[in-house]
Every structure is written in C-alpha cells, then in structure tokens.
Tab-separated table of C-alpha atoms in Angstrom:
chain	number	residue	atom	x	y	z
G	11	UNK	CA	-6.353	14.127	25.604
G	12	UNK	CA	-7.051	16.053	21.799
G	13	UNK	CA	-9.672	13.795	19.658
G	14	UNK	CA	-10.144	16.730	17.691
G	15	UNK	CA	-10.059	15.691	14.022
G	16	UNK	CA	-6.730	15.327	12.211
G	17	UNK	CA	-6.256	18.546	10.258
G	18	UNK	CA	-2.894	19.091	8.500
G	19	UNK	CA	-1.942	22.938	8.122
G	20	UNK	CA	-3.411	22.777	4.619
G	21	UNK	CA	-6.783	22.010	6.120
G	22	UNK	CA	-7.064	18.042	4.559
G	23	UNK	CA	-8.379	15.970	6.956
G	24	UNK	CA	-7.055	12.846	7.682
G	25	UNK	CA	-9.238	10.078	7.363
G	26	UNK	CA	-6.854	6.747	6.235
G	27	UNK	CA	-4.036	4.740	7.732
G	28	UNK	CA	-2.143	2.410	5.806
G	29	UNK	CA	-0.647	1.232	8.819
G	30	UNK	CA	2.302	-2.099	8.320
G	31	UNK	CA	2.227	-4.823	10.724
G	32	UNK	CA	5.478	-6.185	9.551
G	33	UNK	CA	8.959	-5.821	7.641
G	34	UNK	CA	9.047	-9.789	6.708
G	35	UNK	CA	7.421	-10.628	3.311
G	36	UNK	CA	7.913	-14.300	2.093
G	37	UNK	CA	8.936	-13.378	-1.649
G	38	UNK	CA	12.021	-10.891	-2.640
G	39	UNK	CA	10.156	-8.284	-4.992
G	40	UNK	CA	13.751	-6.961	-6.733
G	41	UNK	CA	11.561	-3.430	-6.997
G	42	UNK	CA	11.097	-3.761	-3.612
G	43	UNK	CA	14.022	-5.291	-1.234
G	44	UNK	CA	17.253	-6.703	-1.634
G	45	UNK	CA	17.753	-11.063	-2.145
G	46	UNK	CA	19.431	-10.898	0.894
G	47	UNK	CA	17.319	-9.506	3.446
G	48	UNK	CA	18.439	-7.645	7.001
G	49	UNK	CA	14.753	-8.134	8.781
G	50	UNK	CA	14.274	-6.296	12.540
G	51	UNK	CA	15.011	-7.166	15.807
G	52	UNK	CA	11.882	-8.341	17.541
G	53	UNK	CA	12.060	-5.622	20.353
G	54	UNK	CA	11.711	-3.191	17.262
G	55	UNK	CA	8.848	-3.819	15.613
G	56	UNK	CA	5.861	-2.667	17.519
G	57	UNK	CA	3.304	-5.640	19.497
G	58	UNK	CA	0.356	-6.646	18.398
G	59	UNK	CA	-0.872	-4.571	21.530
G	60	UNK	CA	0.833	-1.738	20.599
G	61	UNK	CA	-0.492	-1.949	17.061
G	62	UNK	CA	-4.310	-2.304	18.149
G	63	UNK	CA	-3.454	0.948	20.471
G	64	UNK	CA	-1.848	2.760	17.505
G	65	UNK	CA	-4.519	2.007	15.553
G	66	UNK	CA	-7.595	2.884	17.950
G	67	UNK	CA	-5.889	5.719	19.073
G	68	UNK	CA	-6.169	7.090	15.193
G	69	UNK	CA	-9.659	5.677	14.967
G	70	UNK	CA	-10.122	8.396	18.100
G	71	UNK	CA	-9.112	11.001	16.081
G	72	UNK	CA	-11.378	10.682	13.233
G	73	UNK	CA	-9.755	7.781	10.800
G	74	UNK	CA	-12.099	5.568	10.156
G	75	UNK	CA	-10.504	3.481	7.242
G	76	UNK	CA	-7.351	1.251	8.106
G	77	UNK	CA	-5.279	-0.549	5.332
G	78	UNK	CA	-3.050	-3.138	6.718
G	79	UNK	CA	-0.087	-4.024	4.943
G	80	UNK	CA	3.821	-4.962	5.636
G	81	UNK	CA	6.123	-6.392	4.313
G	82	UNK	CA	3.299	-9.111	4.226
G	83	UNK	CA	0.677	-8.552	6.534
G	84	UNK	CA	-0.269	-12.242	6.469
G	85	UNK	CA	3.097	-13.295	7.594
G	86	UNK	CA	3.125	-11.718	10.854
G	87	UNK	CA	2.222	-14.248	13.546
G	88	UNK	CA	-0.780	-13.598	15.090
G	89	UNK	CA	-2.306	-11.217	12.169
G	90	UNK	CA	-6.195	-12.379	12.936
G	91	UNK	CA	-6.408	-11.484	16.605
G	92	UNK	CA	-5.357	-8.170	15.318
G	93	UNK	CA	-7.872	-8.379	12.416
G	94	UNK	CA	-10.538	-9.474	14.290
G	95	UNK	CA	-10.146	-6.857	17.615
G	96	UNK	CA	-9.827	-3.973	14.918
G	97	UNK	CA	-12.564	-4.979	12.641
G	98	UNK	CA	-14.737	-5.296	16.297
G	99	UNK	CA	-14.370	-1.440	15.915
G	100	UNK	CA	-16.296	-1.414	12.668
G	101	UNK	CA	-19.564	0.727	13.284
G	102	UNK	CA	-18.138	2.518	16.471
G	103	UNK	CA	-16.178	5.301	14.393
G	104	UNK	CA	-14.054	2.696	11.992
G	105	UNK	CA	-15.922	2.321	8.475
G	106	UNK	CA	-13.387	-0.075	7.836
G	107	UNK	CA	-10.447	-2.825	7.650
G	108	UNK	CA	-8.585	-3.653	4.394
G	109	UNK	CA	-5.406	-5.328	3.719
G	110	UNK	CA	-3.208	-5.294	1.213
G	111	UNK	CA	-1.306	-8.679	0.232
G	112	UNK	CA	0.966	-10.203	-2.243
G	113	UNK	CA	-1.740	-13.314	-2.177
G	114	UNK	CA	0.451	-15.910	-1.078
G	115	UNK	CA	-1.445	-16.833	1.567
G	116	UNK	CA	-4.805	-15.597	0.944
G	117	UNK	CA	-5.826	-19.042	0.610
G	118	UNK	CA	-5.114	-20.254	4.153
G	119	UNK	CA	-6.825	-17.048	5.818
G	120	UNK	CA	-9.677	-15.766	3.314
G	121	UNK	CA	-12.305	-16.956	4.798
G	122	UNK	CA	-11.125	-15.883	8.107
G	123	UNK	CA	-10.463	-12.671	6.795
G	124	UNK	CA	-13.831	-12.678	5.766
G	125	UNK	CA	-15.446	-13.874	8.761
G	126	UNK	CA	-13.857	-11.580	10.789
G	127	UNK	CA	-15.248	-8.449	9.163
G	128	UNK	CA	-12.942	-7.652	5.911
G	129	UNK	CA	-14.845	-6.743	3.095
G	130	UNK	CA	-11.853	-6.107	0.538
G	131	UNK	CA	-8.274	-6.933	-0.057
G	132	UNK	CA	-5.508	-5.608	-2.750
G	133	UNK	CA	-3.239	-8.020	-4.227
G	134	UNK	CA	0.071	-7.335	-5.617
G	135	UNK	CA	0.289	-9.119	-9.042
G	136	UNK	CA	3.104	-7.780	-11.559
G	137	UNK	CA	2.530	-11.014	-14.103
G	138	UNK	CA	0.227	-13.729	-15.076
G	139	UNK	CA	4.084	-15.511	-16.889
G	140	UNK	CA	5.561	-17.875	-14.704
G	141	UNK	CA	9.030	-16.998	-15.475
G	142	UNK	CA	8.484	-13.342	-15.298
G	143	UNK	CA	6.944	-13.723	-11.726
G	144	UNK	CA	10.065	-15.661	-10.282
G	145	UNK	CA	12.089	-13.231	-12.018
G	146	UNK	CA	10.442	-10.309	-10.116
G	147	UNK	CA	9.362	-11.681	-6.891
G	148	UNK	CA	12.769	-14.213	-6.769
G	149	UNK	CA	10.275	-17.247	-5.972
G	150	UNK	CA	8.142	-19.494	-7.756
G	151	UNK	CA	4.650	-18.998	-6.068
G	152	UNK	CA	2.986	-17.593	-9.056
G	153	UNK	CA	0.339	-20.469	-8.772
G	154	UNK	CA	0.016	-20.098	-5.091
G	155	UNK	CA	-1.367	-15.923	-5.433
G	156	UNK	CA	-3.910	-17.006	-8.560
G	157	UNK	CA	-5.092	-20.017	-5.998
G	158	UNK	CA	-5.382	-17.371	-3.495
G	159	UNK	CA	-7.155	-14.930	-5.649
G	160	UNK	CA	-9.874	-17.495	-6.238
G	161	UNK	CA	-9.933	-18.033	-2.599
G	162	UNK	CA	-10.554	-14.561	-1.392
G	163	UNK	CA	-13.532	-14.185	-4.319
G	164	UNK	CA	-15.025	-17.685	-3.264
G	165	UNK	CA	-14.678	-15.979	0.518
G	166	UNK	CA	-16.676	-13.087	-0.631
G	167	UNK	CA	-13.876	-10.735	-0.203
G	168	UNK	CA	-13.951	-7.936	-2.982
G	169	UNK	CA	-10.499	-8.479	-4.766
G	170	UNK	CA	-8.570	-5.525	-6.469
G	171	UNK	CA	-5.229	-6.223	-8.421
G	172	UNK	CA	-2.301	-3.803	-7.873
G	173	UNK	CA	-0.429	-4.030	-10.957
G	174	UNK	CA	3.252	-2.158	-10.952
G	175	UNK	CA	4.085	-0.823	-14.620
G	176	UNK	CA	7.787	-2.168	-15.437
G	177	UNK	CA	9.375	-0.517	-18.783
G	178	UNK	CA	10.668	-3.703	-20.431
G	179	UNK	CA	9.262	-6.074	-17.968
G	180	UNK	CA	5.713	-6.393	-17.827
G	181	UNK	CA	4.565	-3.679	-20.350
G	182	UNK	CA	3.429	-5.422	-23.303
G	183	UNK	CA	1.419	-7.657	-20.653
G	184	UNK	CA	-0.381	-4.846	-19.041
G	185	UNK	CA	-3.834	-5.454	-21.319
G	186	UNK	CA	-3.957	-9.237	-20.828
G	187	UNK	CA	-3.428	-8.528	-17.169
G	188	UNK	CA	-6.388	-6.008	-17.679
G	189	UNK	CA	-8.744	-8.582	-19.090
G	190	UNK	CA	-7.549	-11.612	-16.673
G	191	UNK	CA	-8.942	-9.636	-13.773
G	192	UNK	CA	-11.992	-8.499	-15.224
G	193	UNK	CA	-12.804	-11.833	-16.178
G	194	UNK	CA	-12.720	-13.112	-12.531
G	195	UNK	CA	-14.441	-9.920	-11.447
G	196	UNK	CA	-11.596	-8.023	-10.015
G	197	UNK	CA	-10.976	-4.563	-10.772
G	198	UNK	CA	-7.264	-3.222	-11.380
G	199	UNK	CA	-4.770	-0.580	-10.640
G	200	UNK	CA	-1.910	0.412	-12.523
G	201	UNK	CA	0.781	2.098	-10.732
G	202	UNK	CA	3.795	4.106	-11.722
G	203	UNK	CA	6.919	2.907	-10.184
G	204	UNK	CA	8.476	5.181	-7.920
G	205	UNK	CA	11.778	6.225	-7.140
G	206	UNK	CA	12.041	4.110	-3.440
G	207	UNK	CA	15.653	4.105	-3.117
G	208	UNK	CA	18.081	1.384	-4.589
G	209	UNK	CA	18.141	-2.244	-3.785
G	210	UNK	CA	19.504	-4.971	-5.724
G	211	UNK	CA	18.741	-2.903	-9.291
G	212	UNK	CA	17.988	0.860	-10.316
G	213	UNK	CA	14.159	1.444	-9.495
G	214	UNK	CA	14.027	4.304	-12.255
G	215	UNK	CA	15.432	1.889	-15.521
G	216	UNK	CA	12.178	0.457	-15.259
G	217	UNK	CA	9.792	3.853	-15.085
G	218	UNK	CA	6.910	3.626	-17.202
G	219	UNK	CA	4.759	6.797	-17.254
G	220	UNK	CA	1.234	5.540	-17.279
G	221	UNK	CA	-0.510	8.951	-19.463
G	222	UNK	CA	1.610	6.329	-22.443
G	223	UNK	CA	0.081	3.440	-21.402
G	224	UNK	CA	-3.663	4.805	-21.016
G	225	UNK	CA	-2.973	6.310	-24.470
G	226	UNK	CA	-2.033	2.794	-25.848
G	227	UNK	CA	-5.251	1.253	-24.173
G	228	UNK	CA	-7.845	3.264	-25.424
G	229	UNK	CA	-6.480	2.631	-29.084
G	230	UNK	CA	-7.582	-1.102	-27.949
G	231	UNK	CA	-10.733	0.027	-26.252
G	232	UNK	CA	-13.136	2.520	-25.000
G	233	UNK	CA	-12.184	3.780	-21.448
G	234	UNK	CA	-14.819	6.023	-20.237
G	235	UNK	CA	-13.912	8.083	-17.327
G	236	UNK	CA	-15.817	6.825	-14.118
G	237	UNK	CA	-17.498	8.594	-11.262
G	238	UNK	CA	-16.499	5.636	-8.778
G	239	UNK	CA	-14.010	7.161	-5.800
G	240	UNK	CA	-12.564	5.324	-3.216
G	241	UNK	CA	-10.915	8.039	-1.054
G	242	UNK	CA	-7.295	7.327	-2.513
G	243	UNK	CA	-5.521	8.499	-5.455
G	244	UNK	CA	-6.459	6.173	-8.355
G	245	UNK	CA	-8.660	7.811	-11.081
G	246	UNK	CA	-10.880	5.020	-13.012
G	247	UNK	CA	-11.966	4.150	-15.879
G	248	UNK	CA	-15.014	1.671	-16.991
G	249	UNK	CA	-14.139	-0.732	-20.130
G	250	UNK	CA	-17.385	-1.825	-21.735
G	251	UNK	CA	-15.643	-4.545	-23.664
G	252	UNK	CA	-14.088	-6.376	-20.867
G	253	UNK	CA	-16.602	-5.647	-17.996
G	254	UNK	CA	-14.346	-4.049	-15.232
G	255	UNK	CA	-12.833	-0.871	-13.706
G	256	UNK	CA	-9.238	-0.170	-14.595
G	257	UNK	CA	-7.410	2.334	-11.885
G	258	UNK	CA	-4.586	4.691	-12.348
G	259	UNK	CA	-2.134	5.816	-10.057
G	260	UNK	CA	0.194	8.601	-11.290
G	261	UNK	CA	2.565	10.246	-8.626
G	262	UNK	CA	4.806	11.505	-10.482
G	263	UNK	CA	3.244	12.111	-13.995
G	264	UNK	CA	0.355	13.675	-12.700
G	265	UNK	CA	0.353	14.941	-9.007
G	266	UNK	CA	-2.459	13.840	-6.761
G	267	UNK	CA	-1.654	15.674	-3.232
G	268	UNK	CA	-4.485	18.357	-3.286
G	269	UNK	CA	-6.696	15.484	-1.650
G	270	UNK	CA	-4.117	14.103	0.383
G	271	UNK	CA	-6.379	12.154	3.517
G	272	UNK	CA	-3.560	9.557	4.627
G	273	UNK	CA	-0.487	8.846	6.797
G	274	UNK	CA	1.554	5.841	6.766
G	275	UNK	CA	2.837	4.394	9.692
G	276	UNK	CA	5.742	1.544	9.927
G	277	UNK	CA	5.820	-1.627	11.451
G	278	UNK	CA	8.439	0.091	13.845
G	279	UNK	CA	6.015	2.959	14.846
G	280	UNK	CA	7.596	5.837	12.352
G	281	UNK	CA	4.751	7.948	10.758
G	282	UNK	CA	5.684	9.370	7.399
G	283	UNK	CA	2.674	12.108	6.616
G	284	UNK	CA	4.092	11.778	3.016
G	285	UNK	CA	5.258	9.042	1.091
G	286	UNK	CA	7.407	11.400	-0.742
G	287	UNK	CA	8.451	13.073	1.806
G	288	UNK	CA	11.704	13.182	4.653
G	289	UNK	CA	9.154	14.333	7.617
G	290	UNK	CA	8.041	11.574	10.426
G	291	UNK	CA	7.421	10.721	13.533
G	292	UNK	CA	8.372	8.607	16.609
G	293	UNK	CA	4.841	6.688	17.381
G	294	UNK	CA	6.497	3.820	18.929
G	295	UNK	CA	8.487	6.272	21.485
G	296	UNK	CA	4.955	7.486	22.281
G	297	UNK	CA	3.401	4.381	22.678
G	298	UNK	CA	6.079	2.784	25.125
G	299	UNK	CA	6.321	6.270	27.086
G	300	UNK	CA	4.654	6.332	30.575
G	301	UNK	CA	1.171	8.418	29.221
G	302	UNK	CA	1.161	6.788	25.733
G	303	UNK	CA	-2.482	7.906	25.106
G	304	UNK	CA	-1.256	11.321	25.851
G	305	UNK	CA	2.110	11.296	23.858
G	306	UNK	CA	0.534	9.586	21.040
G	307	UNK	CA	-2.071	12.403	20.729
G	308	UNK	CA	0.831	14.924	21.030
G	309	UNK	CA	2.573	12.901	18.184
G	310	UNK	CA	-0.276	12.694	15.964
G	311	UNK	CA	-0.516	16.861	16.441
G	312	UNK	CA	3.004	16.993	15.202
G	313	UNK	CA	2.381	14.930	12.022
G	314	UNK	CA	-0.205	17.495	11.027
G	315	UNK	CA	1.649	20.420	11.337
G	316	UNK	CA	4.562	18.677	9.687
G	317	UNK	CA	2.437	16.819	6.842
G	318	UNK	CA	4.113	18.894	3.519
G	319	UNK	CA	1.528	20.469	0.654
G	320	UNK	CA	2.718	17.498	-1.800
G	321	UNK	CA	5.656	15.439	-2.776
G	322	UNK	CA	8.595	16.487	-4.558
G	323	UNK	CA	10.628	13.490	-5.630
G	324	UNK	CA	11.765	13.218	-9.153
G	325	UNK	CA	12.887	10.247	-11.413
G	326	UNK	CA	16.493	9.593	-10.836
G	327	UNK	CA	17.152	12.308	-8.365
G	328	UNK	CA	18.971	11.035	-5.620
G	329	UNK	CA	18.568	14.421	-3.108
G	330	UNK	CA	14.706	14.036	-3.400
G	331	UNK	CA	14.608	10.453	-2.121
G	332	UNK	CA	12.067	10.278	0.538
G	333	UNK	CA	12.396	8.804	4.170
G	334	UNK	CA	9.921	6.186	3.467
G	335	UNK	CA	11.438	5.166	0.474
G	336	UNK	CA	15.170	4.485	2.180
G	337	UNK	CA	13.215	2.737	5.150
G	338	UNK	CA	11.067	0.786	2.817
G	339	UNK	CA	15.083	-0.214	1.004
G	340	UNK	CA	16.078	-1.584	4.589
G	341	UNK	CA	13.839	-2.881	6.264
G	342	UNK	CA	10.829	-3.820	3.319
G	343	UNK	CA	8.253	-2.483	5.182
C-alpha cells in the first residue's frame, strides 16, 4: 500500500481534511439548504467505522489535521466514539481534531469534546439579533449557540466565530459582531458568500465582497496585519482597540489556491480536491470494496492528480457551479 505523502501535480502537499460526518443539521440556514429538507438514506452515508478508516487511512498518508463538520457534526449519533478513537491518534502522526459547529449543542458535549482531546471548535454565527437569526437559520435557537459558546470557553475549548457576510442582512452588524467575540475572547472570521448552488433564495443577491468591508473597518479602527497562520486561507488582522484577531476569507475577491493543503470529503464518501471545483472521488466505493486499504490508497492517488491549480467559479455564473456546491444544495452536507 502507497503512504507516500499526498502531493497534488502542482506539488502542494496535502496536510488537512475537513471531512463531514453527516448531511442532517438541526436548523435550515436559507444560504445553506432548502426548509424542506430531502436527508440520505442510512445505507448512504458512510459508518462510523468507515469514517474512523477514512480518516486514519489519510492520517497514513501524511494529514495530520482533521476538521469535522456536517451538516452538524454534533447531530450525528454516536459523534464522541468517533471523536474520542480519532483524537487517540493525536501524537502518532495526527496534530489534531477540530470541529466545526453551528453551537447548538455545544453545551451538552463541550466538555466531552474537551476531555476527549479537542482543543478548538468554529462556530457558525451570522447574528447576535434574535429576529435576524430565525430569519436565517429558520429556528429560534439564537440563545441556545451564545449558551453554547460560553460552554465550550468554560470547557477550555478555544472558540473561533465564522461569520458569513450577507449584503442587506447582516452587514451593518458585522463590527458589533467583531467586538461581541473579542469581548468573550473569541477570535473571528469573515467569509464571503459563495456561489453554492440555489436553494430556497439566490445565494449571489446577498454577495458582499469583504476588500469593502475591511475598508469600512479600519475607518473605525486600526487593523494591523498579523503574522498568526493557521494553515487555511484566512489572512488576520490584530485590533488593538477591541483585543482580538479578526480573519478574512476571500475566494472570490482575492484568490487563495497557491497554498491549497486540503480536500473535503462528504458524509457519503465523495472527495472534492476543490471546493470550487467539478472533480471527485468515490471513497465510499473504496472503502466497502474487498481491499479497501488498497483501493482507498489508489483513490487518494487519483485525487492528487485530479486536484485543479485553483477555483474558477464566478458570482452568478451558473456553468461554473462546482460539484460540492450542488451536493452541498441536496443533501446539506
């Protein structure tokens, strides 16, 4: 079997898996899936078994960080036998296990998140206005993520806020958002909204390039670029006057492929090597196949040489809609 290091054919190494344990989420993000939701067939969606394989056999290749994420990863029955059997990896060739979560549960499982090994989580927070927030996510649980922020910082988890920036939505809330984290010690990410396919509204009436809204904030306050680096694509900035990090994700403003170092692989065992792109690959065909260590190698090998340069979807362009972004439109994962 190859454990050579995953090398695509433009010589990035592949070090992170966001890897989704689920297509069920317990709120309706209208960004992000339809009201009325079509979830998988059981049989479909890969085992926790098959997910720990997946997952070690990347770790055998030379990724050493794993991101869970769904969906909602802490929906999926289960979730902290998973946690805990990858997190045992931590120190034997896996730096480590983060998870990304809309926070409505963080509560119930942050200090077993915690305990188990997790040092971080991202939570998905669009709002801090009550109305706003059911508007978006279609339920009223904005109390129930801000009690579950608390949670994971009382845990000792390090929390970052993922903050989507909505044109008409959630713009002109963007700096208070900015200081609320900060003042609970959080840092925060802005990110661009992408074009992921249709759902229940047009994704792109609600595109807000972020170079605009960095311009706007340092009229407020002094951003000074930062040095920090987390091996994804945010740039950061330190604000002096609130006492935090603010990160900025740009994919289609300003490109960030040239240090491409992740796949992403679906709940039903498709790896996309791009999240802009139409390439993938059959993991869970691998993985129930009679050598799955073998075929999954063989897969992984094909995602390299298939992983594109960079991503080449545009605003409002239908014929540059990615894979991902139609399977992330059906199935929310």
């Amino acid at each position: 079997m190859n454990e050579a290091p995953l090398l695509d054919s433009f010589n990035r190494r592949i070090s992170y898996l966001r890897l989704s344990v689920t297509d069920r989420c317990d709120l309706r993000c209208t960004y992000c899936m339809p009201q009325k939701m079509t979830f998988l067939p059981k049989a479909e969606v890969l085992s926790l078994e098959e997910l720990h394989t997946l997952a070690m056999g990347f770790v055998e290749r030379g990724v050493d960080r794993i991101r869970l994420t769904g969906g909602e990863p802490l929906v999926r029955r289960g979730i902290m036998s998973l946690v805990g059997s990858m997190c045992g990896q931590i120190g034997k060739g896996l730096r480590e296990v983060t998870l990304t979560t809309n926070g409505t549960r963080l509560s119930e499982f942050a200090a077993d998140l915690a305990n188990a090994g997790v040092r971080r989580v991202n939570v998905s927070l669009d709002t801090l206005d009550g109305a706003i927030f059911e508007r978006l996510t279609r339920r009223c649980r904005l109390h129930d993520v801000v009690a579950g922020i608390d949670a994971a910082l009382s845990a000792g988890l390090s929390v970052k806020i993922n903050t989507v920036a909505l044109k008409g939505i959630n713009e002109h809330e963007i700096p208070a958002l900015i200081e609320w984290a900060h003042s609970r010690g959080c840092d925060i990410t802005l990110i661009e909204t992408m074009p992921l396919g249709v759902v229940d509204e047009d994704r792109t009436d609600h595109y807000l390039p972020l170079p605009g809204v960095v311009r706007q904030l340092e009229d407020r306050w002094a951003l000074a670029p930062s040095q920090y680096k987390t091996g994804g694509p945010a740039r950061y900035y330190d604000i002096n006057a609130t006492g935090g990090r603010l990160g900025v994700i740009t994919p289609l403003t300003e490109n960030f492929c040239a240090g491409c170092n992740r796949v992403r692989v679906t709940a039903t065992g498709q790896l996309f090597p791009c999240l802009g792109g139409r390439e993938q690959v059959d993991l869970r065909a691998a993985l129930r196949s009679q050598n799955p260590a073998e075929e999954l190698s063989r897969a992984l090998d094909t995602a390299m040489h298939i992983k594109p340069e960079r991503h080449n979807f545009r605003i409002g362009d239908a014929e540059t809609e990615p894979a991902l972004a139609r399977h992330m439109s059906m199935t929310g994962g």
